Amino acid sequence: MIVGIGVDVVDVERFRQQLERTPALLERLFVPAERHLNTRSLAARFAAKEAVAKAVGAPVGMNWQHCTIAVDETGAPSVVVDGTVADAARARGVRTWHLSISHDGGLATAMVVAEGVPAAGQQ
């Protein structure tokens, strides 16, 4: 059963400018394994993290370091959560994440479906 969905779109150039203006964002938003990526890939991963946050109700106190966007050997993206994001997902009954990421024409977009069993009181 779908227990949450999220979508986000990021303007790659505006995201690049924000990273230049505020260099600390790179460390705040991304885990070390993500930080070496090009701006287009970082924008797409940020869109994915935003979509994850929306899928679990945008919890207050969410730590961006607790959500990693990984890719397998074929390049397929996946969501890996721990800490505050895992807590929010567990509270909503999330057991499986489905993620699609795309970038084209200066935009990066991500769609997340959180699947599981709704937590008590969320049916």
Coordinates of C-alpha atoms in Angstrom, one line a residue:
M1 CA 0.0 0.0 0.0
I2 CA 1.2 3.5 -0.8
V3 CA 1.7 5.4 2.5
G4 CA 3.3 8.6 1.0
I5 CA 4.4 10.2 -2.2
G6 CA 6.7 13.1 -2.9
V7 CA 7.9 15.1 -5.9
D8 CA 10.4 17.9 -6.3
V9 CA 11.9 19.9 -9.1
V10 CA 15.2 21.8 -8.8
D11 CA 16.6 24.5 -11.1
V12 CA 20.2 23.3 -11.6
E13 CA 21.7 26.7 -12.2
R14 CA 20.0 28.3 -9.3
F15 CA 21.1 25.3 -7.1
R16 CA 24.7 25.8 -8.4
Q17 CA 24.6 29.5 -7.4
Q18 CA 23.2 28.6 -4.0
L19 CA 26.1 26.2 -3.4
E20 CA 28.6 28.9 -4.4
R21 CA 27.0 31.5 -2.1
T22 CA 26.8 29.1 0.8
P23 CA 29.6 26.5 0.6
A24 CA 28.5 24.9 3.9
L25 CA 25.4 23.6 2.1
L26 CA 27.4 20.9 0.5
E27 CA 28.2 19.3 3.8
R28 CA 24.8 20.0 5.3
L29 CA 22.8 18.5 2.5
F30 CA 25.0 15.6 1.3
V31 CA 26.9 12.7 2.8
P32 CA 30.6 12.3 2.0
A33 CA 29.8 9.7 -0.8
E34 CA 27.6 12.3 -2.6
R35 CA 29.8 15.4 -2.3
H36 CA 32.1 14.7 -5.2
L37 CA 29.3 14.6 -7.8
N38 CA 28.7 17.3 -10.4
T39 CA 26.1 20.0 -9.8
R40 CA 23.5 18.4 -12.0
S41 CA 23.7 15.1 -10.1
L42 CA 23.7 17.0 -6.7
A43 CA 20.6 18.9 -7.8
A44 CA 18.9 15.7 -8.7
R45 CA 19.8 14.1 -5.4
F46 CA 18.6 17.1 -3.5
A47 CA 15.3 16.9 -5.4
A48 CA 15.1 13.2 -4.4
K49 CA 15.8 14.1 -0.7
E50 CA 13.1 16.7 -0.8
A51 CA 10.7 14.2 -2.3
V52 CA 11.6 11.7 0.4
A53 CA 10.9 14.4 3.0
K54 CA 7.5 15.1 1.4
A55 CA 6.6 11.4 1.3
V56 CA 7.1 11.2 5.1
G57 CA 5.3 14.4 5.9
A58 CA 8.3 16.8 6.0
P59 CA 9.1 16.1 9.6
V60 CA 10.5 18.9 11.8
G61 CA 14.1 18.2 12.7
M62 CA 14.8 16.1 9.7
N63 CA 18.6 15.8 9.2
W64 CA 19.6 15.7 5.5
Q65 CA 22.6 13.6 6.4
H66 CA 20.1 10.8 7.3
C67 CA 19.0 10.4 3.7
T68 CA 21.4 9.1 1.0
I69 CA 20.6 8.7 -2.6
A70 CA 22.6 5.7 -3.8
V71 CA 22.9 4.1 -7.2
D72 CA 23.5 0.4 -8.1
E73 CA 25.9 -1.0 -10.7
T74 CA 23.3 -0.3 -13.4
G75 CA 22.8 3.3 -12.4
A76 CA 19.4 2.8 -10.8
P77 CA 18.8 5.1 -7.8
S78 CA 17.7 4.1 -4.4
V79 CA 16.8 5.7 -1.1
V80 CA 18.9 4.8 2.0
V81 CA 17.7 6.3 5.3
D82 CA 18.8 6.2 8.9
G83 CA 18.4 8.4 12.0
T84 CA 15.7 11.1 11.8
V85 CA 14.5 10.1 8.4
A86 CA 14.3 6.4 9.3
D87 CA 12.3 7.3 12.4
A88 CA 9.8 9.4 10.3
A89 CA 9.5 6.6 7.8
R90 CA 8.9 4.0 10.5
A91 CA 6.3 6.2 12.1
R92 CA 4.4 6.2 8.8
G93 CA 4.8 2.5 8.2
V94 CA 7.3 2.8 5.2
R95 CA 8.9 -0.5 4.3
T96 CA 9.9 0.1 0.7
W97 CA 11.0 3.2 -1.3
H98 CA 10.5 3.7 -5.1
L99 CA 12.6 6.5 -6.6
S100 CA 12.8 8.0 -10.1
I101 CA 15.2 10.8 -10.9
S102 CA 15.6 12.8 -14.1
H103 CA 17.3 15.9 -15.4
D104 CA 16.8 17.8 -18.6
G105 CA 16.9 21.3 -19.8
G106 CA 18.4 22.7 -16.7
L107 CA 15.9 21.1 -14.3
A108 CA 16.3 18.1 -12.0
T109 CA 13.3 16.2 -10.8
A110 CA 12.6 13.3 -8.5
M111 CA 9.5 11.3 -7.6
V112 CA 9.3 9.1 -4.5
V113 CA 6.7 6.6 -3.5
A114 CA 6.8 5.3 0.0
E115 CA 5.2 1.8 0.3
G116 CA 4.3 -0.1 3.4
V117 CA 1.7 -0.6 6.0
P118 CA 0.0 2.6 7.3
A119 CA 0.9 3.3 11.0
A120 CA -2.0 3.2 13.4
G121 CA -4.3 6.1 12.9
Q122 CA -3.1 6.8 9.3
Q123 CA -5.4 4.5 7.3

